[in-house]
Short mmCIF file of C-alpha atoms in Angstrom, two decimals:
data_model
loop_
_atom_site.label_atom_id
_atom_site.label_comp_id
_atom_site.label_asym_id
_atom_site.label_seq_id
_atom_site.Cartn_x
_atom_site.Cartn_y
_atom_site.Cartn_z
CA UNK A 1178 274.70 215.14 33.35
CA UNK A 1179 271.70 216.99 34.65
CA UNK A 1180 274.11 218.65 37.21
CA UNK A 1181 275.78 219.33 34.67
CA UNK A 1182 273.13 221.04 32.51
CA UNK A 1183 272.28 223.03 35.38
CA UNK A 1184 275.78 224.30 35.77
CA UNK A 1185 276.37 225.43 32.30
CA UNK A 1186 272.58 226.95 32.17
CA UNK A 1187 273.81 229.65 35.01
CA UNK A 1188 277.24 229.82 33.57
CA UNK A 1189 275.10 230.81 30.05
CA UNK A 1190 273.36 233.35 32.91
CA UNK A 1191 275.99 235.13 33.96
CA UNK A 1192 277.74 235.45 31.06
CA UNK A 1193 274.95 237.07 29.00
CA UNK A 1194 274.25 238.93 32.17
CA UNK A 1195 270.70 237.83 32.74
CA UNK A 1196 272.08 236.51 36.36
CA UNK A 1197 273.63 239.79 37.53
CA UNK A 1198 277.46 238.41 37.83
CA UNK A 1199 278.29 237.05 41.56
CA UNK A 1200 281.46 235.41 42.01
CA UNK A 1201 279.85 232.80 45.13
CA UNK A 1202 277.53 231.80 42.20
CA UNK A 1203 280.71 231.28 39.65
CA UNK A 1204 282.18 229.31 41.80
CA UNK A 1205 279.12 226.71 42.40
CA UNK A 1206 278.84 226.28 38.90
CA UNK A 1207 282.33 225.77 38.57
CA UNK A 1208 282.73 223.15 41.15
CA UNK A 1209 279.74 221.26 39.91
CA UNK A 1210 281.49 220.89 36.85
CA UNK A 1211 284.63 219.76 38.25
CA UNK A 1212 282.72 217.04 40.67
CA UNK A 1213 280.58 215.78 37.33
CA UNK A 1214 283.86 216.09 35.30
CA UNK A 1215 285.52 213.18 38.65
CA UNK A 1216 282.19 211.05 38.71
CA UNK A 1217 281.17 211.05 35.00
CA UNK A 1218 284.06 207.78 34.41
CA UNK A 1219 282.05 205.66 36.36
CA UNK A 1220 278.78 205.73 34.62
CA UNK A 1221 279.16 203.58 31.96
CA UNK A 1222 280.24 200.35 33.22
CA UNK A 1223 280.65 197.32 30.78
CA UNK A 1224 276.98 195.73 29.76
CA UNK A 1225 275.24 199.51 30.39
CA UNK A 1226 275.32 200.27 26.44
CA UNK A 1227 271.92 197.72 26.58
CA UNK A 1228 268.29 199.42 26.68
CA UNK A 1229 267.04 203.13 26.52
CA UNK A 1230 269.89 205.19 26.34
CA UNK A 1231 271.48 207.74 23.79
CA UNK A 1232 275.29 207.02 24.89
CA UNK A 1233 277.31 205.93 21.65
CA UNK A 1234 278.35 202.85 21.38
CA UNK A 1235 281.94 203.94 20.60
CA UNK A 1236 282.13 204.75 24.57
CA UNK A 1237 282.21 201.23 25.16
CA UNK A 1238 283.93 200.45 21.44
CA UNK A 1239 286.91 203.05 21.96
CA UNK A 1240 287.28 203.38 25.61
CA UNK A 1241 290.69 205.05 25.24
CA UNK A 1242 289.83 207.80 23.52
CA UNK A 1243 286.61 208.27 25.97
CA UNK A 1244 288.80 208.25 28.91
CA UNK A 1245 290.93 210.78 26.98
CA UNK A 1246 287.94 212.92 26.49
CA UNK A 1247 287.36 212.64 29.80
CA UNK A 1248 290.80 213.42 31.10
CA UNK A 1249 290.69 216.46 29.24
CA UNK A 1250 287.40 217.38 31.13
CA UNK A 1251 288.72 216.79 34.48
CA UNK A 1252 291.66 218.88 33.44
CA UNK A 1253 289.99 222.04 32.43
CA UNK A 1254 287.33 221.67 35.24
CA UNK A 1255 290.44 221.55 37.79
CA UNK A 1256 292.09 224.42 36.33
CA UNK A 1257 288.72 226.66 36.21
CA UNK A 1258 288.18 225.23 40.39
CA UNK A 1259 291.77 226.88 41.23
CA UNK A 1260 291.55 229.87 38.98
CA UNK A 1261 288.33 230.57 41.18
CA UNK A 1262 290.21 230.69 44.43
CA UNK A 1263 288.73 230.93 47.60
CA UNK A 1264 285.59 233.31 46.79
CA UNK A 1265 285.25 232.78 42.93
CA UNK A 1266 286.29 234.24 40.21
CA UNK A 1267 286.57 238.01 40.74
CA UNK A 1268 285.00 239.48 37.87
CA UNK A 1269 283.05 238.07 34.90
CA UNK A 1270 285.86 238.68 32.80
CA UNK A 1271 287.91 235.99 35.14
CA UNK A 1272 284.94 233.61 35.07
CA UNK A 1273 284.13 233.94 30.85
CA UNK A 1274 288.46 232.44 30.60
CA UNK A 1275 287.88 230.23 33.75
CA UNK A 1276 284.98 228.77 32.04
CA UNK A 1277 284.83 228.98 28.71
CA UNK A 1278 287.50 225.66 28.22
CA UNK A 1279 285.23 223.34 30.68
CA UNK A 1280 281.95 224.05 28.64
CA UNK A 1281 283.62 223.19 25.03
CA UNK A 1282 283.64 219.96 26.48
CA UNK A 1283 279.66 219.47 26.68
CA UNK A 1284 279.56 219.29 22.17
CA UNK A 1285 283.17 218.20 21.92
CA UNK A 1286 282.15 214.96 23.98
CA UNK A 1287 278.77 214.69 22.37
CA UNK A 1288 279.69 214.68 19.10
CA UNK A 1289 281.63 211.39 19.52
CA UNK A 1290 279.93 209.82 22.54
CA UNK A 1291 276.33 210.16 22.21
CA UNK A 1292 274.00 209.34 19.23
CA UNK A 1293 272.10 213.14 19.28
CA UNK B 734 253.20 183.20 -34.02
CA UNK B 735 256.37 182.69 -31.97
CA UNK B 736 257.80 185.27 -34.66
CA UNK B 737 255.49 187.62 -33.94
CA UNK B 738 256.02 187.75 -30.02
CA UNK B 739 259.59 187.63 -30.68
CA UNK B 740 258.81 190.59 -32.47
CA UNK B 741 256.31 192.09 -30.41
CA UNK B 742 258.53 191.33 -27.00
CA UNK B 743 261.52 193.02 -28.98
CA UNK B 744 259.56 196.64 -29.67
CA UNK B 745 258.34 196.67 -26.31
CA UNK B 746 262.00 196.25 -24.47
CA UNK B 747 263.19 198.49 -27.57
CA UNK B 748 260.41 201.20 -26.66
CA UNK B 749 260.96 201.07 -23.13
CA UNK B 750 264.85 201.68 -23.42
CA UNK B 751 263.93 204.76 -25.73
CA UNK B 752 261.86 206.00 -22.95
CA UNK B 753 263.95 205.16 -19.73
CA UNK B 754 267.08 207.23 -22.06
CA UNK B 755 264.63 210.04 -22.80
CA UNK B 756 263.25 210.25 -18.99
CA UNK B 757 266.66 209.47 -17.28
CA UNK B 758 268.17 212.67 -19.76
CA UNK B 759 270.58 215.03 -17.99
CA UNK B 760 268.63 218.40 -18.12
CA UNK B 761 271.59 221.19 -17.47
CA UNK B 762 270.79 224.71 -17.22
CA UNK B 763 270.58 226.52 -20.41
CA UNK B 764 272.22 229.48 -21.64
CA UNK B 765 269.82 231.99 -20.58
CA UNK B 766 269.57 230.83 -17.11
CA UNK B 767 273.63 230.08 -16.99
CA UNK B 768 273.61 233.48 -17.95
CA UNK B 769 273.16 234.44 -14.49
CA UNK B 770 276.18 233.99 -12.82
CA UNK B 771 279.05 235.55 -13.31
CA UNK B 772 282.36 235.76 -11.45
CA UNK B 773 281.68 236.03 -7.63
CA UNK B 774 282.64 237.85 -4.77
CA UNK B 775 284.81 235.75 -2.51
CA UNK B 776 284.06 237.43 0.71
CA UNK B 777 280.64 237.16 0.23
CA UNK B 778 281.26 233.16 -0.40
CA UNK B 779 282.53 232.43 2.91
CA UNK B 780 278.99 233.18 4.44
CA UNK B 781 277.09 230.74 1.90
CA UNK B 782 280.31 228.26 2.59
CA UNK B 783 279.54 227.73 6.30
CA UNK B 784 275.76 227.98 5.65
CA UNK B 785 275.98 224.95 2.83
CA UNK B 786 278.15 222.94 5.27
CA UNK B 787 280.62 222.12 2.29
CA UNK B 788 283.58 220.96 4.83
CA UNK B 789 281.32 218.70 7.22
CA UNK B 790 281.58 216.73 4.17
CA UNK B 791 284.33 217.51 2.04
CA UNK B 792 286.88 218.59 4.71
CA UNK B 793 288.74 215.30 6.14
CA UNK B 794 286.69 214.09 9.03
CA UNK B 795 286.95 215.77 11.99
CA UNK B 796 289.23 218.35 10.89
CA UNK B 797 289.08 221.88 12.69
CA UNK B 798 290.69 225.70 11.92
CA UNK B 799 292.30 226.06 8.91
CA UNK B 800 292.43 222.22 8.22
CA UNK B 801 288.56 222.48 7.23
CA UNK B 802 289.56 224.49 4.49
CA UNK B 803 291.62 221.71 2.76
CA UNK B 804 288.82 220.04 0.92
CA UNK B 805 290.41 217.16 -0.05
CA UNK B 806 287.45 214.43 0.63
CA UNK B 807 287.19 210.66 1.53
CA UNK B 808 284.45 210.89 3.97
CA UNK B 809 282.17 207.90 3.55
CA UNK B 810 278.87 207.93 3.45
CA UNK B 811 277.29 204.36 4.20
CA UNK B 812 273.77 204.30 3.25
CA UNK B 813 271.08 201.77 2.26
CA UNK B 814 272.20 201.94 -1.02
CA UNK B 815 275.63 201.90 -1.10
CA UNK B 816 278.99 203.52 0.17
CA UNK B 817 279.41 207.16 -1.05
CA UNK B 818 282.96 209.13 -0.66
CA UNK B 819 282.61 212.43 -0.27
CA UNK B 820 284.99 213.35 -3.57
CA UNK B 821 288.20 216.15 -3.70
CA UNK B 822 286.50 219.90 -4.53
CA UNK B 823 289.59 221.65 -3.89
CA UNK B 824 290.70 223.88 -6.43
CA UNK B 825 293.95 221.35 -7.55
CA UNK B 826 293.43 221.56 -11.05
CA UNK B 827 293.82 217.37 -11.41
CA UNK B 828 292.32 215.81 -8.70
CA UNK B 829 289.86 218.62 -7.50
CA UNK B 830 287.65 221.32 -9.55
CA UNK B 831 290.50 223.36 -10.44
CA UNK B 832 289.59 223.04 -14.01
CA UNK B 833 285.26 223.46 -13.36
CA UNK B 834 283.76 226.32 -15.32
CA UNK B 835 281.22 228.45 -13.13
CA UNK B 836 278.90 226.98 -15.60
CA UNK B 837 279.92 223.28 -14.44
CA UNK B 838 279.55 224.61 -10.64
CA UNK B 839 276.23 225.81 -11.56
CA UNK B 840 275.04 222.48 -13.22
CA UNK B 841 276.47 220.42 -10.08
CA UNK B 842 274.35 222.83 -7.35
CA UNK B 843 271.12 223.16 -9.58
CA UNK B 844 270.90 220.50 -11.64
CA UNK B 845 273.01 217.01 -9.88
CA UNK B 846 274.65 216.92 -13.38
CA UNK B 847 279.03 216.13 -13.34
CA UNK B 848 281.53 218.31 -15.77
CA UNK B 849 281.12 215.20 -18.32
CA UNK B 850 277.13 215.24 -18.47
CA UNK B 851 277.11 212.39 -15.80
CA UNK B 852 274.35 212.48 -12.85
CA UNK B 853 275.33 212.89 -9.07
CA UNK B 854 274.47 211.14 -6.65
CA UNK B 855 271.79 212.97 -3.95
CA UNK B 856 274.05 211.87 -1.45
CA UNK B 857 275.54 215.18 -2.77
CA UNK B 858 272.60 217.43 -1.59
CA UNK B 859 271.63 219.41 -4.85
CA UNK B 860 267.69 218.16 -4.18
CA UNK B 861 268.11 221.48 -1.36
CA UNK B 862 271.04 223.34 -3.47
CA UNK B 863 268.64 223.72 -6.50
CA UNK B 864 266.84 226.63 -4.46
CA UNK B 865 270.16 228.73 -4.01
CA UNK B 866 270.12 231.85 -5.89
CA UNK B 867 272.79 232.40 -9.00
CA UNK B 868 274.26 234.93 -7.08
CA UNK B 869 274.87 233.18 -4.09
CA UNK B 870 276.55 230.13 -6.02
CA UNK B 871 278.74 232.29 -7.97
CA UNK B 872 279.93 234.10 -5.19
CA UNK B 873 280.63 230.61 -3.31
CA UNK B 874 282.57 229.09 -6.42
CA UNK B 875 284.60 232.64 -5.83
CA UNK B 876 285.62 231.75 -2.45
CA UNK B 877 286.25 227.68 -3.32
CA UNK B 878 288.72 229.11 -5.99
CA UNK B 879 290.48 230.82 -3.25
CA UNK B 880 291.22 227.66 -0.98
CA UNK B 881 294.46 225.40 -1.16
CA UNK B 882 294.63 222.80 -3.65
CA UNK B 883 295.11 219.75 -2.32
CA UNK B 884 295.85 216.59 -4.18
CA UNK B 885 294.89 213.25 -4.35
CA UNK B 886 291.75 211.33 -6.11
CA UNK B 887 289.41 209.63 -3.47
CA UNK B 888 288.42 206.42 -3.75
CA UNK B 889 285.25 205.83 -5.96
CA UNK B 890 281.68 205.13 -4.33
CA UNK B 891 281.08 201.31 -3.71
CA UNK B 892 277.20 200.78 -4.62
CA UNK B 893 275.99 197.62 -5.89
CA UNK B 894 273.66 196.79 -8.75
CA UNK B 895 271.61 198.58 -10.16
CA UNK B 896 272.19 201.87 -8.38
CA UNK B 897 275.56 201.70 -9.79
CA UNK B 898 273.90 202.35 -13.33
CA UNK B 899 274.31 206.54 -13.34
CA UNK B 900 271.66 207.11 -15.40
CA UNK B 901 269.26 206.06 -13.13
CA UNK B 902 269.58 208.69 -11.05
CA UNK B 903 267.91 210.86 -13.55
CA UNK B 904 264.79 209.07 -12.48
CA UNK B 905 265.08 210.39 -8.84
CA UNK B 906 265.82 213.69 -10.60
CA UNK B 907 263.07 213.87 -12.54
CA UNK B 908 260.75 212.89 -9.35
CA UNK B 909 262.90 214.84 -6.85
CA UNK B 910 264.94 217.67 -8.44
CA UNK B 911 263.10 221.09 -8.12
CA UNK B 912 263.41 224.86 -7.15
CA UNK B 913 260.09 225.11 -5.07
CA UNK B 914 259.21 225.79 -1.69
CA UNK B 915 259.35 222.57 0.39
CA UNK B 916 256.41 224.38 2.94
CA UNK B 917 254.06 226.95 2.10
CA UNK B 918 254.50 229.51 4.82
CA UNK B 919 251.56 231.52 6.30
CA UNK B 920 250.56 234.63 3.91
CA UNK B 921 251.33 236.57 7.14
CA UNK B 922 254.64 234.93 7.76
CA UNK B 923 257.58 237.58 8.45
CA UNK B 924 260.42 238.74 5.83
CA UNK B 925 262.58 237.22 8.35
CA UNK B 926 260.97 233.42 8.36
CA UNK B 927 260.97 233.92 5.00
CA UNK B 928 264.53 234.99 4.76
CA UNK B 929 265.01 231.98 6.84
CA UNK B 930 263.37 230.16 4.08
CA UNK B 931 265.32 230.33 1.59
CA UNK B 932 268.99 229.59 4.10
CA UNK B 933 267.01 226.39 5.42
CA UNK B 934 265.37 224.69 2.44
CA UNK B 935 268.51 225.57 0.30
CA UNK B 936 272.08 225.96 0.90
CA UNK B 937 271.20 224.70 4.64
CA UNK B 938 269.85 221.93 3.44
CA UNK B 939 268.21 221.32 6.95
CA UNK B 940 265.37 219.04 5.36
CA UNK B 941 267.80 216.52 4.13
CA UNK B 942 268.52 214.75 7.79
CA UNK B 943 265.57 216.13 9.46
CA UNK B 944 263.15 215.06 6.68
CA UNK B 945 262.01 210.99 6.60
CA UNK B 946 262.41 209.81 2.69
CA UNK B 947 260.25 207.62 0.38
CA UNK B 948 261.29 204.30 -0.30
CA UNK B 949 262.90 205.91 -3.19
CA UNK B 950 264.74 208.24 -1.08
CA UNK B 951 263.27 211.33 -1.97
CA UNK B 952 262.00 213.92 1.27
CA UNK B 953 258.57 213.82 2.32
CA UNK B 954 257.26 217.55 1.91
CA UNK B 955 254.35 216.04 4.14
CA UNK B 956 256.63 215.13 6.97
CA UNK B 957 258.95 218.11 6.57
CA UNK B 958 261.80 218.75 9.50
CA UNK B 959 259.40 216.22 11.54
CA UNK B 960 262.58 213.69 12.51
CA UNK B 961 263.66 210.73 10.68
CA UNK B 962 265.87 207.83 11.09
CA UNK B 963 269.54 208.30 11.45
CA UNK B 964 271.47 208.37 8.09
CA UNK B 965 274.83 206.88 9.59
CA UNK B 966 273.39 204.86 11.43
CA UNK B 967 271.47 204.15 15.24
CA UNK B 968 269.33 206.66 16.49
CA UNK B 969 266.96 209.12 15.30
CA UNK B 970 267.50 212.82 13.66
CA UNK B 971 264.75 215.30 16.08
CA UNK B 972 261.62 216.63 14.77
CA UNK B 973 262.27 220.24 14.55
CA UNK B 974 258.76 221.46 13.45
CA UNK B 975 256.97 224.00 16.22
CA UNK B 976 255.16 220.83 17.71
CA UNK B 977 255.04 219.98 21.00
CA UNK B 978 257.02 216.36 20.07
CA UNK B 979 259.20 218.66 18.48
CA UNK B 980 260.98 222.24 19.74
CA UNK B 981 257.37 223.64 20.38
CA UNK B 982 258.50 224.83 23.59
CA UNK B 983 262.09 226.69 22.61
CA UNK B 984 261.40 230.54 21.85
CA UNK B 985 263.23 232.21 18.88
CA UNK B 986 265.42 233.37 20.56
CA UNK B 987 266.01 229.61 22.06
CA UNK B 988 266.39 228.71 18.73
CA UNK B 989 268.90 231.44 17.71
CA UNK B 990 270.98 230.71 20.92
CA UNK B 991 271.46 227.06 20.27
CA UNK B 992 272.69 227.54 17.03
CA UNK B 993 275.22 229.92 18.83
CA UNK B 994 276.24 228.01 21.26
CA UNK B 995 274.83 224.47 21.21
CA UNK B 996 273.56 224.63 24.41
CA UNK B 997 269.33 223.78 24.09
CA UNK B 998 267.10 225.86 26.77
CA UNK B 999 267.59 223.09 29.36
CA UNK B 1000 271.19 223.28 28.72
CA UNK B 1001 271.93 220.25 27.27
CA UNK B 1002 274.24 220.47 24.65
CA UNK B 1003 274.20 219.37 20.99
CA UNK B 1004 275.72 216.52 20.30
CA UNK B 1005 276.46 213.76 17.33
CA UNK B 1006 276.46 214.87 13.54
CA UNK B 1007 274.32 218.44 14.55
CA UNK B 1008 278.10 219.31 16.48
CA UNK B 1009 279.75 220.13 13.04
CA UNK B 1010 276.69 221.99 11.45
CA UNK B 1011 276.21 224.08 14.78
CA UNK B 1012 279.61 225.25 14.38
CA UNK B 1013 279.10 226.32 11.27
CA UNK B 1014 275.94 227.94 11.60
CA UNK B 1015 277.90 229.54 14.96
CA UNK B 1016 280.38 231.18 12.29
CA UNK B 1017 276.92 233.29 10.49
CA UNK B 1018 275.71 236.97 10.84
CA UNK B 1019 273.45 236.51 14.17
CA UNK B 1020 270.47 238.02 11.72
CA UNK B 1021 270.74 234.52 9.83
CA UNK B 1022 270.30 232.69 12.55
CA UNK B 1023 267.29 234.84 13.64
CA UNK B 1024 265.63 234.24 10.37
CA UNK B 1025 266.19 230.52 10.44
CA UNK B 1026 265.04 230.56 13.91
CA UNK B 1027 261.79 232.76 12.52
CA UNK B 1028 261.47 229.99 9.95
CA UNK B 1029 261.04 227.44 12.20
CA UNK B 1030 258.72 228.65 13.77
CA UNK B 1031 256.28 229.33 11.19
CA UNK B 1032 256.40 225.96 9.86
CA UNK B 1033 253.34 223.60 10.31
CA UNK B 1034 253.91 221.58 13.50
CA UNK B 1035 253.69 217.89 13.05
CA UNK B 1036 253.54 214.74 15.21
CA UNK B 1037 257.38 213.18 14.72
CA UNK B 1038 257.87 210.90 11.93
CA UNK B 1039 260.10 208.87 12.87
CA UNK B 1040 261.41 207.39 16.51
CA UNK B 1041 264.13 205.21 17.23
CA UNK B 1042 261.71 203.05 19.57
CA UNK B 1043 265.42 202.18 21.82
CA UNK B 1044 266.61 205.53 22.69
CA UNK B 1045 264.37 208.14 22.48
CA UNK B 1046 264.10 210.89 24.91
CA UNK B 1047 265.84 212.17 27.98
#
């Protein structure tokens, strides 16, 4: 999650042009999404909802509908990875619809699966 | 003798039912202060109707686009003391407010009172509402009139004895229920913190999740926006006072951005309840955000009231 907080803090960068736009950079953002977006199923194993953490319950209570949430993650990631093609997205304009789908996912996820 | 404490016990319960029905009286507005609204400006509305939240509540859970314009209700409310449903304030003339006067509107927002002289639950947040200006409620009953009707009664609020007895709410009223200033900003504080004022301590109704209550449930003006325990449930609500336990370290402009966008300076994003209320406050000029971002940052800093000691922090 910290990768992926990272990620979205250069995508924010870029795209209110406080990182002058470079499609190399794009691209490492994007593909730290998409790696997050294949690990991230595998981080709440059964018995891990115990202790100091601020997951939801309902991750291990509905864990359909957080594997859809996460589906739909891995989707939009993958889509924004080949939209970037070899050297990233071209222009800003390519990276803001590239993008824009994979970080809807950081609230859409939180509001269900973590307690803040 | 046993006559006379018959007696005597008798004019004391009799006395102190007098008093709890004169205490526990509805007070609606009178006719020189209803006298300030007047039919509203629709347009306008929308603004105050994204500011209030009215559809985080009213709208069926979860519902997005046009959908959280159908204001049908049935969201439930569990709390300590009792289940509340969020009821129908679509304009269907039978199960909704079709049939409200602005004057009934008016009494609701300022005043916790029902169409029938009734009192309202807090749960319904008129202890913040009652700072909203006339002309901003009129112009938001002017844009509720121009949403679908939608029919259907919810399902009444399950609360068990003796919060079930209405007219003890006009106890909390009369302890709770005000128009003033929840903090006294600086003498020097900016038009635009105190613009931001008036959008967070009314129709934002910030204080009432970011507040901690009184055993009687009213909001600590001592502990204001310094975090509290989760309404619905595990967790804790952040302190949001310009400490360093709470967003000390976010700029205005930090402020202003994650109410855009949800993303916090680190780039975390928001998450839970604060999802829906983001995305409202997302759908305001960007000068109210500024101004509720200048607000909170002119408001004393305090130590956080309230953590949930199994899953606080990063």
């Amino acid at each position: 999650m910290d990768a992926n907080g990272a990620a979205a803090a250069v995508s924010a960068g870029l795209l209110k042009g406080e990182i002058p736009y470079s499609p190399t950079v794009a691209k490492e953002a994007i593909m730290t999404f998409r790696a997050v977006s294949h690990a991230y199923g595998s981080f709440f194993p059964a018995g891990s909802d115990k202790g100091n953490t601020k997951a939801s319950p309902k991750i291990w209570q509905d864990p359909a509908g957080f594997q859809a949430a996460l589906t739909k993650f891995r989707a939009d990631a993958d889509a924004a990875a080949d939209a970037s093609g070899r050297s990233g997205p071209a222009d800003l304009a390519a990276f803001k619809a590239a993008v824009t789908p994979v970080l809807g996912h950081c609230a859409a996820c939180h509001r269900d699966y973590r307690l803040k | 003798m046993l006559q006379r404490l018959t007696a005597a016990i008798i004019i004391v319960v009799a006395t102190a039912a007098v008093a709890f029905w004169y205490v526990t009286m509805p007070r609606p507005l009178d006719a020189a202060q209803l006298a300030q609204y007047y039919p509203g400006d629709a347009k306008k509305g929308e603004r105050i109707f994204w500011l209030a939240g009215c559809s985080s509540c009213h709208a069926r859970p979860k519902a997005t686009g046009e959908a959280q314009l159908r204001l049908a209700g049935g969201l439930e409310l569990k709390t300590a003391f009792g289940t509340f449903v969020a009821p129908n304030i679509s304009p269907d003339k039978k199960d909704g407010i079709g049939n409200w006067t602005i004057a009934d509107f008016a009494n609701a927002l300022k005043r916790g009172i029902a169409p029938d002289g009734s009192q309202l639950y807090p749960a319904f947040p008129y202890a913040s509402y009652s700072r909203m200006k006339p002309q901003d409620i009129s112009d938001l009953f002017a844009f509720l009139k121009t949403l679908p009707p939608v029919a259907g009664k919810t399902q009444p609020h399950r609360v068990p004895f003796p919060f079930d007895i209405r007219r003890g709410i006009g106890l909390w009223q009369l302890l709770y229920l005000n128009d003033k200033p929840y903090v006294h900003l600086p003498e020097n504080a900016s038009a635009q913190a105190k613009a931001g004022q008036y959008l967070v301590e009314g129709a934002g109704h910030c204080g009432e999740c970011h507040t901690s209550r009184t055993f009687l449930d009213g909001m600590k003006p001592d502990e204001w926006l310094a975090g509290a325990p989760n309404p619905s449930g595990k967790g804790a609500i952040p302190n949001i006072t310009p400490a360093d336990a709470g967003i000390g370290s976010w700029s205005q402009k930090d402020i202003a951005y994650f109410l855009e966008s949800g993303f916090t300076p680190d780039f975390d994003s928001v998450g839970g309840e604060m999802v829906d209320i983001q995305q409202n406050i997302a759908k305001l000029p960007a000068s109210d955000r500024d101004a509720i971002a200048a607000y909170l940052k002119a408001i004393p800093p305090l130590p956080t009231a309230y953590t949930d000691t199994k899953g606080s922090g990063h």
